[in-house]
XYZ file of N, CA, C and O in Angstrom:
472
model
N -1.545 -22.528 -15.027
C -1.473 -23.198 -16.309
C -2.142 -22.319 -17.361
O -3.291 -21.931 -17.154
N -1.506 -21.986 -18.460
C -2.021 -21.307 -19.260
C -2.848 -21.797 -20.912
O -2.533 -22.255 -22.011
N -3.636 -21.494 -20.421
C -4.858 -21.856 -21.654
C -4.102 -21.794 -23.015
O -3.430 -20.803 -23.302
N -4.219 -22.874 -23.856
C -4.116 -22.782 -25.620
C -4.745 -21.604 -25.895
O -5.394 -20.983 -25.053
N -4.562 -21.196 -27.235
C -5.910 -20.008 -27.724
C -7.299 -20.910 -28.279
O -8.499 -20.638 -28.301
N -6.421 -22.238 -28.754
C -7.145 -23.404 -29.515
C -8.487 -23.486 -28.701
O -9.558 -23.675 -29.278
N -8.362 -23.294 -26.955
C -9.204 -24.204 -26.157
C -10.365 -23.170 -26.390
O -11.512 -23.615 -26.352
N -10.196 -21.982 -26.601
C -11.280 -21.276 -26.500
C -11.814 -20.269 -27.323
O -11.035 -19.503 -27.890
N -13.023 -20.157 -27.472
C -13.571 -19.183 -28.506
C -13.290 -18.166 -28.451
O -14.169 -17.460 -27.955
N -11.675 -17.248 -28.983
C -11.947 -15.872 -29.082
C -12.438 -14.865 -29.544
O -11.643 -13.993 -29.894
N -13.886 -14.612 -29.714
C -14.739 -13.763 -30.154
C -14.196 -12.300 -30.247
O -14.611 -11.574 -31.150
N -13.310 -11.862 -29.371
C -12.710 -10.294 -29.782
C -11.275 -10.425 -29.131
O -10.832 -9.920 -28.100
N -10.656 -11.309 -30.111
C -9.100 -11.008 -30.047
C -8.723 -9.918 -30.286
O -7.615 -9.852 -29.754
N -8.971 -8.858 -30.828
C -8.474 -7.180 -31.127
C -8.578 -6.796 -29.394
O -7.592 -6.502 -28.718
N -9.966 -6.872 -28.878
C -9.717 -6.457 -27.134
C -8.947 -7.088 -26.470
O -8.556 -6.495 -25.465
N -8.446 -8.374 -26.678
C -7.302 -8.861 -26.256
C -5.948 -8.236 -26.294
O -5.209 -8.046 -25.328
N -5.711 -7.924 -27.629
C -4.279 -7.797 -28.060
C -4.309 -6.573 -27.307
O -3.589 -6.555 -26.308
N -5.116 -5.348 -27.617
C -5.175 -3.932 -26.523
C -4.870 -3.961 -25.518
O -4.149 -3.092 -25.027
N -5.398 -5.152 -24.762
C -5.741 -5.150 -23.523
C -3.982 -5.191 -23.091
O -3.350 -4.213 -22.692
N -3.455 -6.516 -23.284
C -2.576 -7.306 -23.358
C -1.081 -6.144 -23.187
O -0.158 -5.856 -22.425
N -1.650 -5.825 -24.420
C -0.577 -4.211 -24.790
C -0.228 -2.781 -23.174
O 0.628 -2.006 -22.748
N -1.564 -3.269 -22.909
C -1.767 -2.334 -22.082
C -1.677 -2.595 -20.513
O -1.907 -1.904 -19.520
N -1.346 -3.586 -20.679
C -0.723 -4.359 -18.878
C 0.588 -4.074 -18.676
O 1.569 -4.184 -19.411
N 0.375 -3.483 -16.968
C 1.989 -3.336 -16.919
C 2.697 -4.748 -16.441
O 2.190 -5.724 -15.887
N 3.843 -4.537 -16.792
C 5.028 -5.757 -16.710
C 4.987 -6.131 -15.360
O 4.411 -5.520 -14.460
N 5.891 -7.586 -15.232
C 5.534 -8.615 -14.536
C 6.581 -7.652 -12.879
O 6.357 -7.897 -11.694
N 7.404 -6.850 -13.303
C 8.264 -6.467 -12.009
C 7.324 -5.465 -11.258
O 7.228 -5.421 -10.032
N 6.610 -4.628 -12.175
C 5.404 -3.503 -11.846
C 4.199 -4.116 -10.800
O 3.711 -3.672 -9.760
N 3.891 -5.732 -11.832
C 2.655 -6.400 -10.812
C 3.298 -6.872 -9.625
O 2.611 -6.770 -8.608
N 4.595 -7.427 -9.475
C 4.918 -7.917 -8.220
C 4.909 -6.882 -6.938
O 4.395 -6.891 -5.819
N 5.697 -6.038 -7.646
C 6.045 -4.522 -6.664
C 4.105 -4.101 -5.762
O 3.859 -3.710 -4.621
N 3.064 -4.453 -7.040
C 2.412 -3.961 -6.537
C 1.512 -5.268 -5.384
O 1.157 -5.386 -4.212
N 1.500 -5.762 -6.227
C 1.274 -7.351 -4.650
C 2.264 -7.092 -3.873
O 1.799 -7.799 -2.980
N 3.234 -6.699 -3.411
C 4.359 -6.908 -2.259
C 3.580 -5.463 -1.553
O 3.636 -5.408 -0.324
N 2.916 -4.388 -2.227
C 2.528 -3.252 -1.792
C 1.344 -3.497 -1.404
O 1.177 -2.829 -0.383
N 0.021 -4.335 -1.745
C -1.161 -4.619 -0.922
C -0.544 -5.870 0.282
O -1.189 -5.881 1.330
N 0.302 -6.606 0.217
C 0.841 -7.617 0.893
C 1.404 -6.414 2.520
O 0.928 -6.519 3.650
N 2.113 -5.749 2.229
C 2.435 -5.164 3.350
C 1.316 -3.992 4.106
O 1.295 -3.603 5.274
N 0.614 -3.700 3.188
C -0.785 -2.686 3.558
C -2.071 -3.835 4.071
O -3.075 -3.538 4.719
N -1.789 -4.824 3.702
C -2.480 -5.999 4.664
C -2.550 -6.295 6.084
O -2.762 -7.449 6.456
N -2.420 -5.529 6.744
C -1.707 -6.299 7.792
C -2.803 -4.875 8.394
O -2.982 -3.886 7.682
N -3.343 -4.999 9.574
C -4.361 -4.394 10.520
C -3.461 -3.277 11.179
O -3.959 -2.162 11.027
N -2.187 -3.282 11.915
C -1.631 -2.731 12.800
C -1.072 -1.225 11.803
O -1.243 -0.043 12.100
N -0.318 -1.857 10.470
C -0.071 -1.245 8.972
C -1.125 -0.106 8.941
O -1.033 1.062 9.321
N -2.016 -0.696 8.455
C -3.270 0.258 8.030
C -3.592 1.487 9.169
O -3.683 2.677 8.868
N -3.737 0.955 10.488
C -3.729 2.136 11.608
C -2.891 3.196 11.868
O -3.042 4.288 12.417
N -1.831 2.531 11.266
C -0.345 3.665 11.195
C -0.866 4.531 10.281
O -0.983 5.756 10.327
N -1.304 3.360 9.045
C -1.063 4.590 7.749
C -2.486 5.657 7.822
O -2.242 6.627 7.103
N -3.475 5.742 8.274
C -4.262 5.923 8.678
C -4.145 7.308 9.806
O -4.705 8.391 9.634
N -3.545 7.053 10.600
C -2.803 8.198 11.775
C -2.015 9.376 11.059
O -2.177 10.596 11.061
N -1.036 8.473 10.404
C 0.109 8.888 9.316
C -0.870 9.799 8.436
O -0.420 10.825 7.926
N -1.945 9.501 8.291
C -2.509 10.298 6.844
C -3.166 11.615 6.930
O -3.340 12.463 6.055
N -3.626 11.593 8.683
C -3.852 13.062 9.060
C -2.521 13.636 9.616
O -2.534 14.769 9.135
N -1.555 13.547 10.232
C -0.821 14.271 10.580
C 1.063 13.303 10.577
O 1.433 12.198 10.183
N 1.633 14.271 11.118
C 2.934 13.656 10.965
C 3.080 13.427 12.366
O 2.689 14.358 13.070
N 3.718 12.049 13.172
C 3.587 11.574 14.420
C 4.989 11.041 14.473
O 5.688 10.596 13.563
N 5.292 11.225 16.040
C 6.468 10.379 16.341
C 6.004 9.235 16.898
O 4.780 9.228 17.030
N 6.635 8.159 17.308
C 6.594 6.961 17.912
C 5.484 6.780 19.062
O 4.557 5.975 19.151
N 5.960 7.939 20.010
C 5.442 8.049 21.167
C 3.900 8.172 20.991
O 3.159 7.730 21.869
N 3.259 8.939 19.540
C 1.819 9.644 19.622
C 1.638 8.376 19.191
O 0.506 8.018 19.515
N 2.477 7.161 18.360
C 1.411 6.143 17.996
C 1.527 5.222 18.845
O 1.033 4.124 18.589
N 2.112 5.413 19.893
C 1.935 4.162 20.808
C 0.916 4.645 21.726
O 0.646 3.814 22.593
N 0.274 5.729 21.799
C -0.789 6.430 22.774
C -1.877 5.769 21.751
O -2.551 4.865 22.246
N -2.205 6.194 20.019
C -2.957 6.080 19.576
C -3.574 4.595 19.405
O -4.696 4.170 19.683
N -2.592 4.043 18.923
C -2.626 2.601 18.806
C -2.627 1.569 19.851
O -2.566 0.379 19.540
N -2.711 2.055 21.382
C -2.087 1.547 22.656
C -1.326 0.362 22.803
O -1.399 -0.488 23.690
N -0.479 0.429 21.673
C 0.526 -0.222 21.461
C 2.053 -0.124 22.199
O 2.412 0.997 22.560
N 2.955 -1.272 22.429
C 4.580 -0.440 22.592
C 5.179 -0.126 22.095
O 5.015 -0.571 20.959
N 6.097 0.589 22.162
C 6.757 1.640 21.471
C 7.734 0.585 20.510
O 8.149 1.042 19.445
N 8.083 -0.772 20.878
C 9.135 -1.473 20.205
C 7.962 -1.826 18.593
O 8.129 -1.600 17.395
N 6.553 -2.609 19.578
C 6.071 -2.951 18.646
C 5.823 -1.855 17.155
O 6.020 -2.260 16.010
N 5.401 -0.559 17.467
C 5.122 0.023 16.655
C 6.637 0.358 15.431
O 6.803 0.152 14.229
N 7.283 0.810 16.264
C 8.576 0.685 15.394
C 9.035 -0.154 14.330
O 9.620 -0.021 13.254
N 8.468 -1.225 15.153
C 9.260 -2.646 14.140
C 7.652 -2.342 12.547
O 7.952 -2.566 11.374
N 6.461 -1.946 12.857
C 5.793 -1.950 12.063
C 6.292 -0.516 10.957
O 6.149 -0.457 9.735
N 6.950 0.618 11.960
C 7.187 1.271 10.956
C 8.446 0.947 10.293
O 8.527 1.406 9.153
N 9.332 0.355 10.659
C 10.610 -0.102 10.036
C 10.081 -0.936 8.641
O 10.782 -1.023 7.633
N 8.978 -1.418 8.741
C 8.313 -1.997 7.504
C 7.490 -1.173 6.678
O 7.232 -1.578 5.544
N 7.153 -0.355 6.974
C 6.715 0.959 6.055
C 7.793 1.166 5.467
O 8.026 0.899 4.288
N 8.827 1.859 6.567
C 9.783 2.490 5.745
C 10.484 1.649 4.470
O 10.831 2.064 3.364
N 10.552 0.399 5.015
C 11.393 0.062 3.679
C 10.359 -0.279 2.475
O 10.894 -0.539 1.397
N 9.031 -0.308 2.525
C 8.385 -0.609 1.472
C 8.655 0.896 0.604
O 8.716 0.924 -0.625
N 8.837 2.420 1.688
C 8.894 3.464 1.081
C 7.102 3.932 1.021
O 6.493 4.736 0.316
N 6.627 2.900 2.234
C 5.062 4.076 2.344
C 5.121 5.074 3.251
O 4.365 6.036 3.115
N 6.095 5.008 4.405
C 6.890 6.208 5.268
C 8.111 6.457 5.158
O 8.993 5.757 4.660
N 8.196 7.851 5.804
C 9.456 8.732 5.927
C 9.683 8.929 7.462
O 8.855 8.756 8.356
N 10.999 9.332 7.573
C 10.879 9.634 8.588
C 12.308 11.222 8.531
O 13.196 11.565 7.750
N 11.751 11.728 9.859
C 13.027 13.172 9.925
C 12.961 13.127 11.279
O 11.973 12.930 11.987
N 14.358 13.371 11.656
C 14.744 13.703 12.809
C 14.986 15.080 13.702
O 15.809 15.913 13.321
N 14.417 15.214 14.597
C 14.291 16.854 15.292
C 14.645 16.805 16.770
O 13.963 16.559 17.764
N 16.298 17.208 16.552
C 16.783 16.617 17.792
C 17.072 15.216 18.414
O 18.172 14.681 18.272
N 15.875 14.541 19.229
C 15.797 13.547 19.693
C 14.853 12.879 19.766
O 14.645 11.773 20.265
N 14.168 13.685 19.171
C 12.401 12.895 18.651
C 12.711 12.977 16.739
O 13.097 13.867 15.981
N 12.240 11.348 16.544
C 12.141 11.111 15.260
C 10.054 11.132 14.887
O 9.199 10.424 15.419
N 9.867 12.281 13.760
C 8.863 12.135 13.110
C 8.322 11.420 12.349
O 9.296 10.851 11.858
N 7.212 10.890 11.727
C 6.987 9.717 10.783
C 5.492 10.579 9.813
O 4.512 11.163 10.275
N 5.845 10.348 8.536
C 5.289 11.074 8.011
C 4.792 10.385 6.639
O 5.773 10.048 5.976
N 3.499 10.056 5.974
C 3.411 9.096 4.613
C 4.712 9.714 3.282
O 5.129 10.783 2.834
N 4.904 8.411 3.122
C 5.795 8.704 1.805
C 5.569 10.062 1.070
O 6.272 11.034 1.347
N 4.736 10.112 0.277
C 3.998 10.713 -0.464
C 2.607 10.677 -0.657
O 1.894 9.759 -0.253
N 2.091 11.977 -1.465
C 0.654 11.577 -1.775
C 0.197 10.681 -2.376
O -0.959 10.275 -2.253
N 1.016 10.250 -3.095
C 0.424 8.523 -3.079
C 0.211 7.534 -2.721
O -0.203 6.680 -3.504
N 0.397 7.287 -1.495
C 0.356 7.025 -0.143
C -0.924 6.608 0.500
O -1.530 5.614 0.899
N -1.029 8.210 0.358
C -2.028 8.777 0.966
C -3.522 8.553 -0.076
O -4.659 8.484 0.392
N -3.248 8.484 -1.260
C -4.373 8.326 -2.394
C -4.926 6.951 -1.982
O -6.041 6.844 -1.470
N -3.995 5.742 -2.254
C -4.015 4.668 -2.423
C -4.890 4.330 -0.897
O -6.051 3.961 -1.073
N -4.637 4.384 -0.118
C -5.303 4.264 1.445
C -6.972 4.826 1.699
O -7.941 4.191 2.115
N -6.881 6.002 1.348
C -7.894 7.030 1.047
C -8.885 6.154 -0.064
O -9.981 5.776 0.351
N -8.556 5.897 -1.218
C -9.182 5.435 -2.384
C -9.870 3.586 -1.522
O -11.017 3.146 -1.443
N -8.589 3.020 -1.066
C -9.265 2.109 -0.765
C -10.335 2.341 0.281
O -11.525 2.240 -0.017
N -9.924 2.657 1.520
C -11.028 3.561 2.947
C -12.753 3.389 2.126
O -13.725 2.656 2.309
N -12.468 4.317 1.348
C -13.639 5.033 0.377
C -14.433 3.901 -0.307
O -15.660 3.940 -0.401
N -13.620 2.814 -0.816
C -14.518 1.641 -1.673
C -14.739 0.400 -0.153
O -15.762 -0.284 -0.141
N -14.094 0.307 0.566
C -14.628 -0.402 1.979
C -15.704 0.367 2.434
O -16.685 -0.341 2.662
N -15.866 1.456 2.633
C -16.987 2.218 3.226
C -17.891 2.127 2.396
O -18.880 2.286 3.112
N -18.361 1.943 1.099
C -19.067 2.545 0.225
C -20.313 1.240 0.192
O -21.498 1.348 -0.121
N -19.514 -0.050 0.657
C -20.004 -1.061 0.704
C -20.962 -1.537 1.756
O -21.785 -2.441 1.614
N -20.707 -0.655 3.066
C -21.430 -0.645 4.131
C -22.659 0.197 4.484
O -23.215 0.051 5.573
């Protein structure tokens, strides 16, 4: 429910209007909740995490994660379509590799403010 302006004392409507100006749009905020929404998830984070030192096939994350090979898949099939992994094929082994360095920032940056707290 959104507040009147009436209900409340705006003492620095100018930092408002800036502010306001300066938010990204409503498709930008969803994209990015659907992007902590899928980086939520414990099994997610270990991938991306593995994923962030090196490039792995299936097989190294079901050793790492001592996970099965279906389960892990189905978690990267959800990377992939968020577009936080890639994947390339070499022969008959498929690689898995972070999207991009931004990826890799965003994971890293968070890591860094969880740790910082402990």
């Amino acid at each position: 429910m959104k507040r009147k302006l009436n209900e409340c004392e705006m003492l620095h409507i100018d930092i408002v209007k800036v502010v306001r100006s300066q938010m990204y749009a409503e498709p930008v905020l969803d994209g990015v909740s659907n992007l902590f929404k899928i980086m939520g998830d414990k099994t997610r984070c270990n991938i991306l995490c593995a994923l962030s030192q090196n490039e792995l096939c299936v097989c190294a994350l079901t050793v790492l994660l001592d996970m099965s090979k279906s389960a892990i898949s189905h978690q990267l099939r959800v990377l992939r379509e968020a577009k936080l992994v890639r994947s390339r094929r070499e022969g008959k082994n498929v690689y898995y590799s972070l999207d991009d360095d931004h990826v890799k920032d965003i994971f890293r940056t968070a890591a860094e403010h969880v740790s910082e707290r402990e």
